[in-house]
Coordinates of C-alpha atoms in Angstrom, one line a residue:
M423 CA -41.3 12.7 -15.7
R424 CA -41.4 13.2 -19.4
S425 CA -43.2 10.7 -21.6
L426 CA -40.9 8.3 -23.5
R427 CA -42.5 8.7 -26.9
C428 CA -39.7 10.7 -28.5
C429 CA -37.4 9.3 -31.0
R430 CA -39.4 6.2 -31.8
T431 CA -40.3 7.1 -35.3
T432 CA -36.6 7.8 -36.0
F433 CA -35.5 4.4 -34.9
C434 CA -38.5 2.2 -35.8
S435 CA -37.0 1.2 -39.2
C436 CA -33.9 -0.2 -37.4
F437 CA -36.0 -2.4 -35.2
V438 CA -38.1 -3.7 -38.1
I439 CA -34.8 -5.0 -39.5
C440 CA -34.0 -6.5 -36.1
V441 CA -37.4 -8.3 -36.1
M442 CA -36.6 -9.9 -39.3
L443 CA -33.2 -11.0 -37.9
F444 CA -34.5 -12.2 -34.6
S445 CA -37.3 -14.2 -36.1
Q446 CA -34.8 -16.5 -37.8
P447 CA -34.2 -19.8 -36.0
S448 CA -31.0 -20.2 -34.0
F449 CA -29.6 -23.7 -33.6
G450 CA -33.0 -25.2 -33.9
L451 CA -33.5 -25.0 -30.1
F452 CA -36.4 -22.7 -29.8
G453 CA -38.2 -24.9 -27.3
Q454 CA -35.2 -25.1 -25.1
S455 CA -33.9 -21.5 -25.5
S456 CA -37.3 -19.9 -24.9
Q457 CA -37.3 -21.2 -21.3
K458 CA -33.9 -19.7 -20.5
P459 CA -34.1 -16.5 -18.4
N460 CA -33.7 -13.1 -20.0
I461 CA -30.8 -10.8 -18.7
V462 CA -30.5 -7.0 -18.6
L463 CA -27.3 -5.2 -17.6
I464 CA -27.6 -1.5 -16.8
L465 CA -24.2 0.1 -16.6
T466 CA -23.7 3.6 -15.3
D467 CA -20.6 5.7 -15.8
D468 CA -18.6 7.0 -12.8
L469 CA -21.3 6.1 -10.2
D470 CA -19.9 5.9 -6.8
V471 CA -21.4 4.2 -3.8
A472 CA -19.0 5.4 -1.1
I473 CA -20.1 9.1 -1.2
G474 CA -23.8 8.7 -1.7
G475 CA -24.2 8.0 -5.4
L476 CA -27.2 5.9 -5.0
T477 CA -29.2 8.6 -3.0
P478 CA -31.0 10.0 -6.1
L479 CA -31.9 6.6 -7.4
T480 CA -34.9 5.9 -5.3
K481 CA -36.9 4.0 -7.9
T482 CA -33.9 1.9 -8.9
K483 CA -33.2 0.9 -5.3
K484 CA -36.9 -0.1 -4.9
L485 CA -37.3 -1.9 -8.2
I486 CA -34.0 -3.7 -8.3
G487 CA -32.3 -3.6 -4.8
D488 CA -35.5 -4.1 -2.7
A489 CA -36.8 -6.7 -5.2
G490 CA -33.6 -8.7 -5.1
I491 CA -30.0 -8.6 -3.6
S492 CA -27.6 -5.7 -3.0
F493 CA -23.8 -6.4 -2.7
T494 CA -22.1 -4.1 -0.2
N495 CA -18.6 -5.3 -1.2
A496 CA -18.6 -4.9 -5.0
F497 CA -15.4 -3.7 -6.6
V498 CA -13.8 -3.0 -10.0
A499 CA -10.6 -4.5 -11.3
S500 CA -9.5 -1.0 -12.4
P501 CA -10.9 2.5 -11.4
L502 CA -11.0 3.8 -15.0
C503 CA -13.7 3.5 -17.7
C504 CA -12.0 1.6 -20.5
P505 CA -10.0 -1.0 -18.5
S506 CA -13.0 -1.6 -16.2
R507 CA -15.5 -2.0 -19.2
A508 CA -13.0 -4.4 -20.8
S509 CA -13.0 -6.4 -17.5
I510 CA -16.8 -6.6 -17.5
L511 CA -16.9 -7.7 -21.2
T512 CA -14.1 -10.3 -20.9
G513 CA -14.3 -11.4 -17.3
K514 CA -10.6 -10.8 -17.1
Y515 CA -8.2 -8.7 -15.0
P516 CA -6.4 -5.8 -16.9
H517 CA -3.1 -7.7 -17.0
N518 CA -4.9 -10.4 -19.1
H519 CA -7.0 -8.3 -21.4
R520 CA -4.3 -5.7 -21.7
V521 CA -6.4 -2.6 -21.8
L522 CA -4.3 -0.3 -19.9
N523 CA -6.1 3.1 -20.0
N524 CA -8.5 5.2 -22.0
T525 CA -6.3 5.8 -25.0
L526 CA -6.0 3.9 -28.3
E527 CA -2.4 3.4 -27.5
G528 CA -3.4 1.9 -24.2
N529 CA -5.4 -0.7 -26.2
C530 CA -8.8 0.9 -25.6
S531 CA -11.0 -0.4 -28.5
S532 CA -7.8 -0.9 -30.6
K533 CA -7.5 -3.3 -33.6
A534 CA -5.5 -5.5 -31.4
W535 CA -8.2 -5.6 -28.7
Q536 CA -10.9 -6.3 -31.3
K537 CA -8.8 -9.3 -32.7
S538 CA -7.6 -10.8 -29.4
E539 CA -10.4 -10.1 -26.8
E540 CA -13.5 -8.7 -28.4
V541 CA -14.3 -11.9 -30.1
H542 CA -14.4 -13.8 -26.8
T543 CA -16.5 -11.5 -24.7
F544 CA -19.5 -12.9 -22.8
P545 CA -22.1 -11.3 -25.2
A546 CA -20.4 -13.1 -28.1
L547 CA -20.7 -16.4 -26.2
L548 CA -24.4 -15.7 -25.4
K549 CA -25.2 -15.0 -29.0
N550 CA -23.1 -17.7 -30.7
Y551 CA -23.4 -20.6 -28.3
A552 CA -26.2 -20.0 -25.8
G553 CA -28.9 -19.0 -28.4
Y554 CA -29.5 -15.4 -27.0
Q555 CA -30.6 -12.4 -29.1
T556 CA -28.5 -9.5 -28.0
F557 CA -28.9 -5.7 -27.8
F558 CA -26.5 -2.9 -26.9
A559 CA -27.2 0.7 -26.3
G560 CA -24.9 3.4 -25.0
K561 CA -21.3 4.0 -24.2
Y562 CA -19.1 1.0 -25.1
L563 CA -15.4 1.7 -24.8
N564 CA -13.9 5.3 -24.8
Q565 CA -12.2 5.0 -28.2
Y566 CA -15.0 3.2 -29.9
G567 CA -15.6 4.8 -33.3
H568 CA -12.0 6.1 -33.7
S569 CA -11.0 6.0 -37.3
K570 CA -7.9 3.9 -36.4
A571 CA -10.2 1.4 -34.7
G572 CA -12.6 0.9 -37.6
G573 CA -14.8 3.9 -37.1
V574 CA -18.5 3.6 -36.3
E575 CA -18.8 1.0 -39.0
H576 CA -17.2 -1.5 -36.7
V577 CA -19.9 -3.6 -34.9
P578 CA -18.3 -6.0 -32.4
L579 CA -19.1 -9.7 -32.7
G580 CA -21.9 -10.8 -30.4
W581 CA -24.5 -8.2 -31.0
N582 CA -27.7 -8.6 -33.0
H583 CA -28.6 -5.0 -32.6
W584 CA -26.0 -2.3 -31.9
V585 CA -26.5 1.3 -30.9
A586 CA -23.1 2.6 -29.6
L587 CA -21.9 6.1 -28.7
E588 CA -18.9 7.3 -30.6
K589 CA -16.1 7.7 -28.0
N590 CA -16.8 9.2 -24.6
S591 CA -19.8 10.2 -22.6
K592 CA -22.0 13.0 -23.8
Y593 CA -25.6 14.1 -23.4
Y594 CA -26.1 16.2 -26.6
N595 CA -24.3 16.6 -29.9
Y596 CA -23.0 13.1 -30.4
T597 CA -22.9 10.4 -33.0
L598 CA -24.3 6.9 -32.6
S599 CA -23.4 3.8 -34.5
V600 CA -26.7 2.1 -35.3
N601 CA -25.7 -1.3 -36.6
G602 CA -22.6 0.3 -38.2
K603 CA -24.2 3.4 -39.7
A604 CA -23.6 6.8 -38.3
Q605 CA -26.5 8.7 -36.8
K606 CA -25.8 12.2 -35.6
H607 CA -27.7 14.0 -32.8
G608 CA -28.0 17.6 -31.9
D609 CA -29.1 19.5 -28.8
N610 CA -32.9 19.2 -28.9
Y611 CA -34.0 17.7 -25.5
N612 CA -37.1 16.0 -27.0
T613 CA -35.1 14.0 -29.6
D614 CA -31.5 14.0 -28.5
Y615 CA -31.0 13.8 -24.7
L616 CA -28.9 10.6 -24.7
T617 CA -30.1 8.9 -21.5
D618 CA -33.7 9.2 -22.8
V619 CA -32.7 8.1 -26.3
L620 CA -31.2 4.9 -24.8
A621 CA -34.3 4.4 -22.8
N622 CA -36.5 4.7 -25.8
M623 CA -34.4 2.4 -28.0
S624 CA -34.4 -0.2 -25.2
L625 CA -38.2 -0.1 -25.0
E626 CA -38.3 -0.5 -28.8
F627 CA -36.1 -3.5 -28.6
L628 CA -38.3 -5.1 -25.9
H629 CA -41.4 -4.4 -28.0
Y630 CA -40.1 -5.8 -31.3
K631 CA -37.7 -8.5 -30.3
S632 CA -38.4 -12.2 -31.0
S633 CA -40.5 -14.0 -28.4
Y634 CA -38.9 -17.3 -29.3
Q635 CA -35.5 -16.6 -27.9
P636 CA -34.2 -15.4 -24.6
F637 CA -32.5 -12.0 -24.8
F638 CA -29.6 -10.2 -23.3
M639 CA -29.8 -6.4 -23.2
M640 CA -27.0 -4.1 -22.1
V641 CA -27.8 -0.4 -21.5
S642 CA -24.8 1.8 -20.8
T643 CA -25.8 5.3 -19.7
P644 CA -23.6 8.4 -19.9
A645 CA -24.7 9.5 -16.4
P646 CA -23.3 10.5 -14.1
H647 CA -20.1 11.1 -16.1
S648 CA -19.1 14.7 -17.1
P649 CA -20.2 17.0 -18.6
W650 CA -23.0 16.4 -16.1
T651 CA -25.9 17.8 -18.3
A652 CA -29.2 17.1 -16.6
A653 CA -32.5 17.0 -18.3
P654 CA -34.3 20.4 -18.1
Q655 CA -36.9 19.2 -15.6
Y656 CA -34.3 18.1 -13.2
Q657 CA -31.8 21.1 -13.3
A658 CA -33.3 22.7 -10.2
R659 CA -33.0 19.6 -8.0
F660 CA -30.6 19.2 -5.1
N661 CA -29.8 22.9 -5.2
T662 CA -28.7 23.0 -1.5
T663 CA -26.8 19.7 -1.7
K664 CA -23.0 19.6 -1.1
A665 CA -20.5 16.9 -1.5
P666 CA -20.3 14.9 1.8
R667 CA -17.8 16.1 4.3
D668 CA -16.6 12.7 5.4
P669 CA -13.5 12.4 7.6
N670 CA -11.2 12.1 4.5
F671 CA -12.7 15.1 2.8
N672 CA -10.2 18.0 2.3
V673 CA -7.5 16.4 4.5
H674 CA -3.9 15.9 3.6
G675 CA -2.8 12.4 2.5
K676 CA 0.5 12.8 4.3
D677 CA 1.5 9.1 4.3
K678 CA 0.3 8.3 0.8
H679 CA 1.8 8.1 -2.7
W680 CA 3.5 11.4 -3.9
L681 CA 0.6 12.2 -6.2
I682 CA -1.8 12.3 -3.2
R683 CA 0.7 14.2 -1.1
Q684 CA 1.0 17.0 -3.7
A685 CA -2.6 17.9 -3.4
K686 CA -3.0 21.3 -1.7
T687 CA -4.7 21.3 1.7
P688 CA -7.0 23.0 2.4
M689 CA -8.4 23.2 -1.0
T690 CA -9.0 26.6 -2.5
N691 CA -12.6 28.0 -2.2
S692 CA -12.9 27.8 -6.0
S693 CA -12.1 24.1 -6.0
V694 CA -14.6 23.4 -3.3
Q695 CA -17.3 25.4 -5.0
F696 CA -16.5 23.6 -8.2
L697 CA -16.7 20.1 -6.8
D698 CA -19.9 20.9 -4.9
A699 CA -21.5 22.1 -8.1
A700 CA -20.3 19.0 -9.9
F701 CA -21.7 16.8 -7.1
R702 CA -25.1 18.3 -7.5
K703 CA -25.1 18.0 -11.3
R704 CA -24.0 14.4 -11.1
W705 CA -27.1 13.6 -8.9
Q706 CA -29.3 15.6 -11.3
T707 CA -28.2 13.4 -14.3
L708 CA -29.0 10.3 -12.3
L709 CA -32.7 11.2 -12.1
S710 CA -33.0 10.3 -15.8
V711 CA -31.3 7.0 -15.2
D712 CA -33.9 6.4 -12.5
D713 CA -36.6 7.0 -15.1
L714 CA -34.9 4.7 -17.5
V715 CA -34.8 1.8 -15.0
E716 CA -38.4 2.3 -14.1
N717 CA -39.6 2.2 -17.7
I718 CA -37.6 -0.9 -18.5
V719 CA -38.9 -2.7 -15.5
K720 CA -42.5 -1.6 -16.3
K721 CA -42.1 -2.7 -19.9
L722 CA -41.0 -6.1 -18.9
E723 CA -43.8 -6.4 -16.4
V724 CA -46.5 -5.4 -19.0
R725 CA -45.0 -8.0 -21.4
G726 CA -45.2 -10.7 -18.7
E727 CA -41.4 -11.2 -18.9
L728 CA -40.3 -9.6 -15.6
D729 CA -40.4 -12.8 -13.5
N730 CA -38.1 -14.6 -15.9
T731 CA -35.6 -11.7 -16.3
Y732 CA -32.4 -11.0 -14.3
I733 CA -31.7 -7.2 -14.0
F734 CA -28.2 -6.1 -13.0
F735 CA -27.4 -2.5 -12.1
T736 CA -23.8 -1.4 -11.5
S737 CA -21.1 1.1 -12.5
D738 CA -17.7 0.9 -14.3
N739 CA -16.0 2.7 -11.3
G740 CA -16.5 5.0 -8.4
Y741 CA -15.6 8.6 -8.0
H742 CA -14.3 11.2 -5.6
T743 CA -15.2 14.8 -4.8
G744 CA -12.6 16.3 -2.4
Q745 CA -11.4 13.2 -0.6
F746 CA -7.7 13.7 0.4
S747 CA -8.0 17.2 -1.2
L748 CA -8.3 15.8 -4.7
P749 CA -11.1 17.9 -6.3
L750 CA -12.7 15.2 -8.5
D751 CA -11.9 12.2 -10.6
K752 CA -11.4 8.5 -10.2
R753 CA -8.1 6.6 -10.9
Q754 CA -7.0 6.1 -7.3
L755 CA -6.8 2.9 -5.2
Y756 CA -9.2 4.1 -2.5
E757 CA -12.6 2.8 -1.6
F758 CA -14.4 5.8 -3.2
D759 CA -12.9 5.0 -6.6
I760 CA -12.9 1.2 -6.6
R761 CA -16.1 0.3 -4.8
V762 CA -19.3 0.3 -6.9
P763 CA -23.0 -0.3 -6.5
L764 CA -24.2 -3.7 -7.5
M765 CA -27.9 -4.7 -7.3
V766 CA -29.6 -7.7 -9.0
R767 CA -33.1 -9.0 -9.2
G768 CA -34.3 -12.1 -11.0
P769 CA -35.7 -15.7 -10.7
N770 CA -34.8 -17.5 -7.5
I771 CA -33.5 -14.3 -5.9
K772 CA -35.4 -13.5 -2.7
P773 CA -36.2 -9.8 -2.2
N774 CA -34.6 -7.5 0.3
Q775 CA -31.3 -9.4 0.5
T776 CA -27.9 -7.9 1.3
S777 CA -24.7 -9.8 0.8
Q778 CA -21.3 -8.8 2.2
M779 CA -19.5 -11.4 -0.1
L780 CA -16.6 -10.0 -2.0
V781 CA -17.5 -9.7 -5.7
A782 CA -15.8 -7.8 -8.6
N783 CA -16.7 -6.7 -12.1
V784 CA -14.7 -9.6 -13.6
D785 CA -17.5 -11.8 -12.1
L786 CA -20.3 -10.3 -14.2
G787 CA -19.5 -12.2 -17.3
P788 CA -19.1 -15.6 -15.6
T789 CA -22.4 -15.0 -13.7
I790 CA -24.4 -14.0 -16.7
L791 CA -23.0 -17.0 -18.6
D792 CA -23.9 -19.3 -15.7
I793 CA -27.5 -17.9 -15.8
A794 CA -27.6 -18.7 -19.5
G795 CA -26.4 -22.2 -18.9
Y796 CA -23.0 -21.8 -20.5
N797 CA -20.1 -23.6 -18.8
V798 CA -17.7 -20.9 -17.6
N799 CA -14.9 -23.4 -17.4
K800 CA -14.8 -23.4 -21.2
T801 CA -13.6 -19.8 -21.1
Q802 CA -10.4 -18.1 -20.0
M803 CA -12.3 -15.8 -17.7
D804 CA -10.6 -14.8 -14.4
G805 CA -13.9 -14.1 -12.5
M806 CA -16.3 -16.4 -10.7
S807 CA -20.1 -16.8 -11.0
F808 CA -21.9 -15.3 -8.0
L809 CA -25.2 -16.9 -9.1
P810 CA -25.0 -19.4 -6.2
I811 CA -24.7 -16.5 -3.8
M812 CA -27.8 -14.8 -5.2
E813 CA -29.8 -18.0 -4.9
G814 CA -28.6 -18.8 -1.4
R815 CA -26.8 -22.0 -2.4
L816 CA -23.3 -21.0 -1.3
N817 CA -21.5 -21.3 2.1
S818 CA -19.5 -18.2 2.7
S819 CA -16.5 -20.2 3.8
S820 CA -16.1 -21.5 0.3
W821 CA -16.1 -18.1 -1.4
R822 CA -13.0 -16.0 -2.2
T823 CA -11.4 -13.6 0.3
D824 CA -9.5 -11.3 -2.0
I825 CA -9.5 -9.7 -5.4
L826 CA -6.9 -7.8 -7.6
V827 CA -7.1 -4.1 -8.5
E828 CA -4.7 -2.8 -11.2
Y829 CA -4.1 0.6 -12.7
E830 CA -1.6 2.0 -15.1
G831 CA -1.2 5.8 -14.8
E832 CA -1.3 8.3 -17.6
G833 CA 0.8 11.4 -18.1
R834 CA 2.0 13.8 -20.7
N835 CA 5.5 14.1 -22.1
V836 CA 5.4 17.9 -21.6
S837 CA 4.6 19.9 -18.5
D838 CA 1.0 20.8 -17.9
P839 CA 0.4 24.5 -18.2
A840 CA -1.6 24.4 -15.0
C841 CA 1.3 22.8 -13.1
P842 CA 4.6 23.6 -14.7
L843 CA 6.6 23.1 -11.5
L844 CA 5.7 19.4 -11.4
G845 CA 7.3 18.9 -14.8
P846 CA 6.3 16.4 -17.4
G847 CA 4.6 13.1 -16.6
V848 CA 1.4 14.4 -15.0
S849 CA -2.2 14.8 -16.3
E850 CA -5.7 15.7 -15.3
C851 CA -4.4 18.9 -13.6
F852 CA -6.6 21.6 -12.1
P853 CA -5.9 25.3 -12.3
D854 CA -4.7 25.4 -8.7
C855 CA -2.0 22.9 -9.7
V856 CA -3.5 19.7 -8.3
C857 CA -2.9 16.8 -10.7
E858 CA -5.1 13.6 -10.5
D859 CA -2.9 11.3 -12.5
S860 CA 0.7 10.6 -13.6
Y861 CA 2.9 8.0 -15.3
N862 CA 4.0 6.5 -12.0
N863 CA 0.5 6.5 -10.5
T864 CA 0.7 2.8 -11.5
Y865 CA -0.2 0.3 -8.9
A866 CA -1.6 -3.1 -8.0
C867 CA -3.7 -3.9 -4.9
V868 CA -5.0 -6.9 -3.1
R869 CA -8.4 -6.1 -1.5
S870 CA -9.2 -8.7 1.1
I871 CA -12.4 -9.3 3.0
A872 CA -12.7 -12.2 5.4
P873 CA -14.0 -12.8 8.9
S874 CA -10.5 -12.4 10.2
A875 CA -9.4 -9.3 8.1
N876 CA -10.8 -6.4 6.1
M877 CA -7.7 -4.8 4.6
Q878 CA -6.1 -3.4 1.4
Y879 CA -2.5 -3.9 0.3
C880 CA -1.0 -1.9 -2.6
E881 CA 2.3 -1.6 -4.3
F882 CA 3.3 1.2 -6.8
D883 CA 5.5 0.5 -9.8
D884 CA 7.8 3.5 -9.2
N885 CA 11.3 4.2 -8.0
E886 CA 10.3 3.9 -4.4
V887 CA 8.1 0.7 -4.9
F888 CA 5.8 2.7 -2.5
V889 CA 3.5 0.6 -0.4
E890 CA 0.1 1.5 1.1
V891 CA -1.7 -0.8 3.6
Y892 CA -5.1 -0.1 5.2
N893 CA -6.9 -1.8 8.0
M894 CA -10.4 -1.2 6.8
T895 CA -12.1 -2.3 10.0
A896 CA -10.3 0.2 12.2
D897 CA -9.9 2.8 9.5
P898 CA -12.8 2.7 6.9
Y899 CA -11.8 6.2 5.5
Q900 CA -8.2 5.0 4.9
L901 CA -6.7 7.9 6.8
T902 CA -3.6 6.0 8.0
N903 CA -1.2 4.0 5.9
V904 CA 0.0 1.2 8.3
A905 CA 2.6 -0.2 5.9
K906 CA 5.5 0.7 8.2
T907 CA 3.9 -0.5 11.4
I908 CA 2.1 -3.7 10.3
D909 CA 3.6 -7.2 11.2
Q910 CA 6.2 -8.2 8.7
E911 CA 4.7 -11.6 8.2
V912 CA 1.4 -10.0 7.0
L913 CA 3.3 -7.9 4.6
E914 CA 5.1 -10.9 3.2
K915 CA 1.9 -12.8 2.8
M916 CA 0.2 -9.9 1.0
N917 CA 3.2 -9.3 -1.2
H918 CA 3.2 -12.9 -2.1
R919 CA -0.5 -12.9 -2.8
L920 CA -0.2 -9.8 -5.0
M921 CA 2.5 -11.5 -7.1
M922 CA 0.3 -14.5 -7.5
L923 CA -2.7 -12.5 -8.6
Q924 CA -0.7 -10.3 -11.0
S925 CA 0.5 -13.4 -12.8
C926 CA -2.8 -15.3 -12.7
S927 CA -4.9 -16.3 -15.5
G928 CA -8.3 -18.1 -15.6
Q929 CA -8.6 -20.8 -12.9
S930 CA -5.4 -19.7 -11.1
C931 CA -7.1 -16.3 -10.4
R932 CA -9.6 -18.2 -8.2
T933 CA -7.2 -19.9 -5.8
P934 CA -7.6 -19.3 -2.1
G935 CA -6.5 -16.0 -0.8
V936 CA -4.3 -15.1 2.1
Y937 CA -7.2 -15.0 4.5
D938 CA -8.9 -18.1 3.2
P939 CA -8.4 -21.1 5.6
R940 CA -7.4 -23.2 2.6
Y941 CA -4.4 -21.0 1.8
K942 CA -1.0 -22.2 2.9
F943 CA 1.8 -19.7 3.1
N944 CA 5.2 -20.8 1.8
P945 CA 7.9 -18.2 2.4
Q946 CA 10.2 -20.0 0.0
Q947 CA 7.9 -19.1 -2.9
L948 CA 8.5 -15.4 -2.3
F949 CA 11.8 -15.5 -4.0
S950 CA 10.9 -17.4 -7.2
G951 CA 11.1 -14.9 -10.0
H952 CA 9.8 -11.8 -8.1
S953 CA 12.5 -11.4 -5.4
W954 CA 13.4 -7.9 -6.8
R955 CA 10.1 -6.6 -5.6
L956 CA 10.2 -7.7 -2.0
S957 CA 13.9 -6.8 -1.7
R958 CA 13.2 -3.3 -3.0
L959 CA 10.2 -3.1 -0.7
W960 CA 12.3 -3.5 2.4
Q961 CA 14.7 -0.9 1.1
T962 CA 11.9 1.7 1.4
K963 CA 11.4 1.0 5.1

């Protein structure tokens, strides 16, 4: 492992300024604030859990997972970077924060987002009301730094120290906003490899920050997002590794939405070779993330702060490599794209714990605010604090049984040169004419996990109102869509629950789910304002 001495001279002046800022009193509550726990959130980019994404992260699993709690049923509100990251920051579902996709037009880091949502993120609350000093390093939102969004001069409210990547994930040849000033980087590994730069700057922050205030640090790595550029010392690792050949690998999704059905099965040899190579490279980039985690934990330990620090490790969405003959991407409703790793260590969390409780990325903000002692009920967040779960203070019967997953598809107005026969409206197409997204790849799902049921119900917003339903207990790889064979009453309940979640806001998003014993189903409510959906649903049968 390479020493983490690089880049420190370059950034030291920035942190000297930070020391001056952090050393100023905040609310005159030093005695009270200094006893609050510190919080670190490490966010990876496109890290799956369903197809082995955690395998290379041996040190991370030991230092965070084994030292704390691992959630086996952690999901995202949307399987795409910008909507998911917006959900993390706001604690809201996409229909409430209104970030639809990765484009500026889709509200990703737009001026409207900055005005309506960015000022209410949980880091802003931590800084302005809970007395925390805050630090951000890495990828923020995909369109951050766009000239129409204020450029790199824009520093979101809530951050004392800001080191943000301009636009999307890169490893070399990128621009950082360092407290609103552009800092360009080239392709020299010793000074520019982004994962290591983020590690170094995080260590600098921990070294120079104020000791009189608790801190919140968010480190958002590029890995394992494309272009999958590994550090030189790791480029020969996993050379014989291939993407896992699970039961849903390279099989036709014959009973699924048309976008899945159009994928060619079996895949071409070139597609399989490409996705296997991408799979290896993704793992290689994660080895530097593993080093980053190790160095942050060691730094906290040396400073005597580890025992009073919560460390979260998660991802903005999952990923697929060959499932249902889709070469590689995210954006789909299936487990490999919506299920993510989530590990947490910290005060009052016993080691070597595993929880099957259903949690989502909209819960991260409420949980972190709860840790900081801020009343989540004062916010408009849709999520719930899972701090009681981590501390063993919650009975499973009182926890939620379902969450919402939403996605609005993207497509181009002109035909993709790789797939002219499919016409306009598709995107993310491969040379062998397999497209990973489209305008009508727009759906909403209820993901339910309860003692009596483990299932997923999804509706597409298209001309068919196509429905997909999976019994996850009997069919964990989602091979069979049971929408046309499942009991009608179950469909009605799930349709009703989906409508409720899609219109929920704040406290109403935390109401009992279909499989919660406190939930009472009233068929009459099915036809209050949303009857078009159910009536169209039955027309497709």
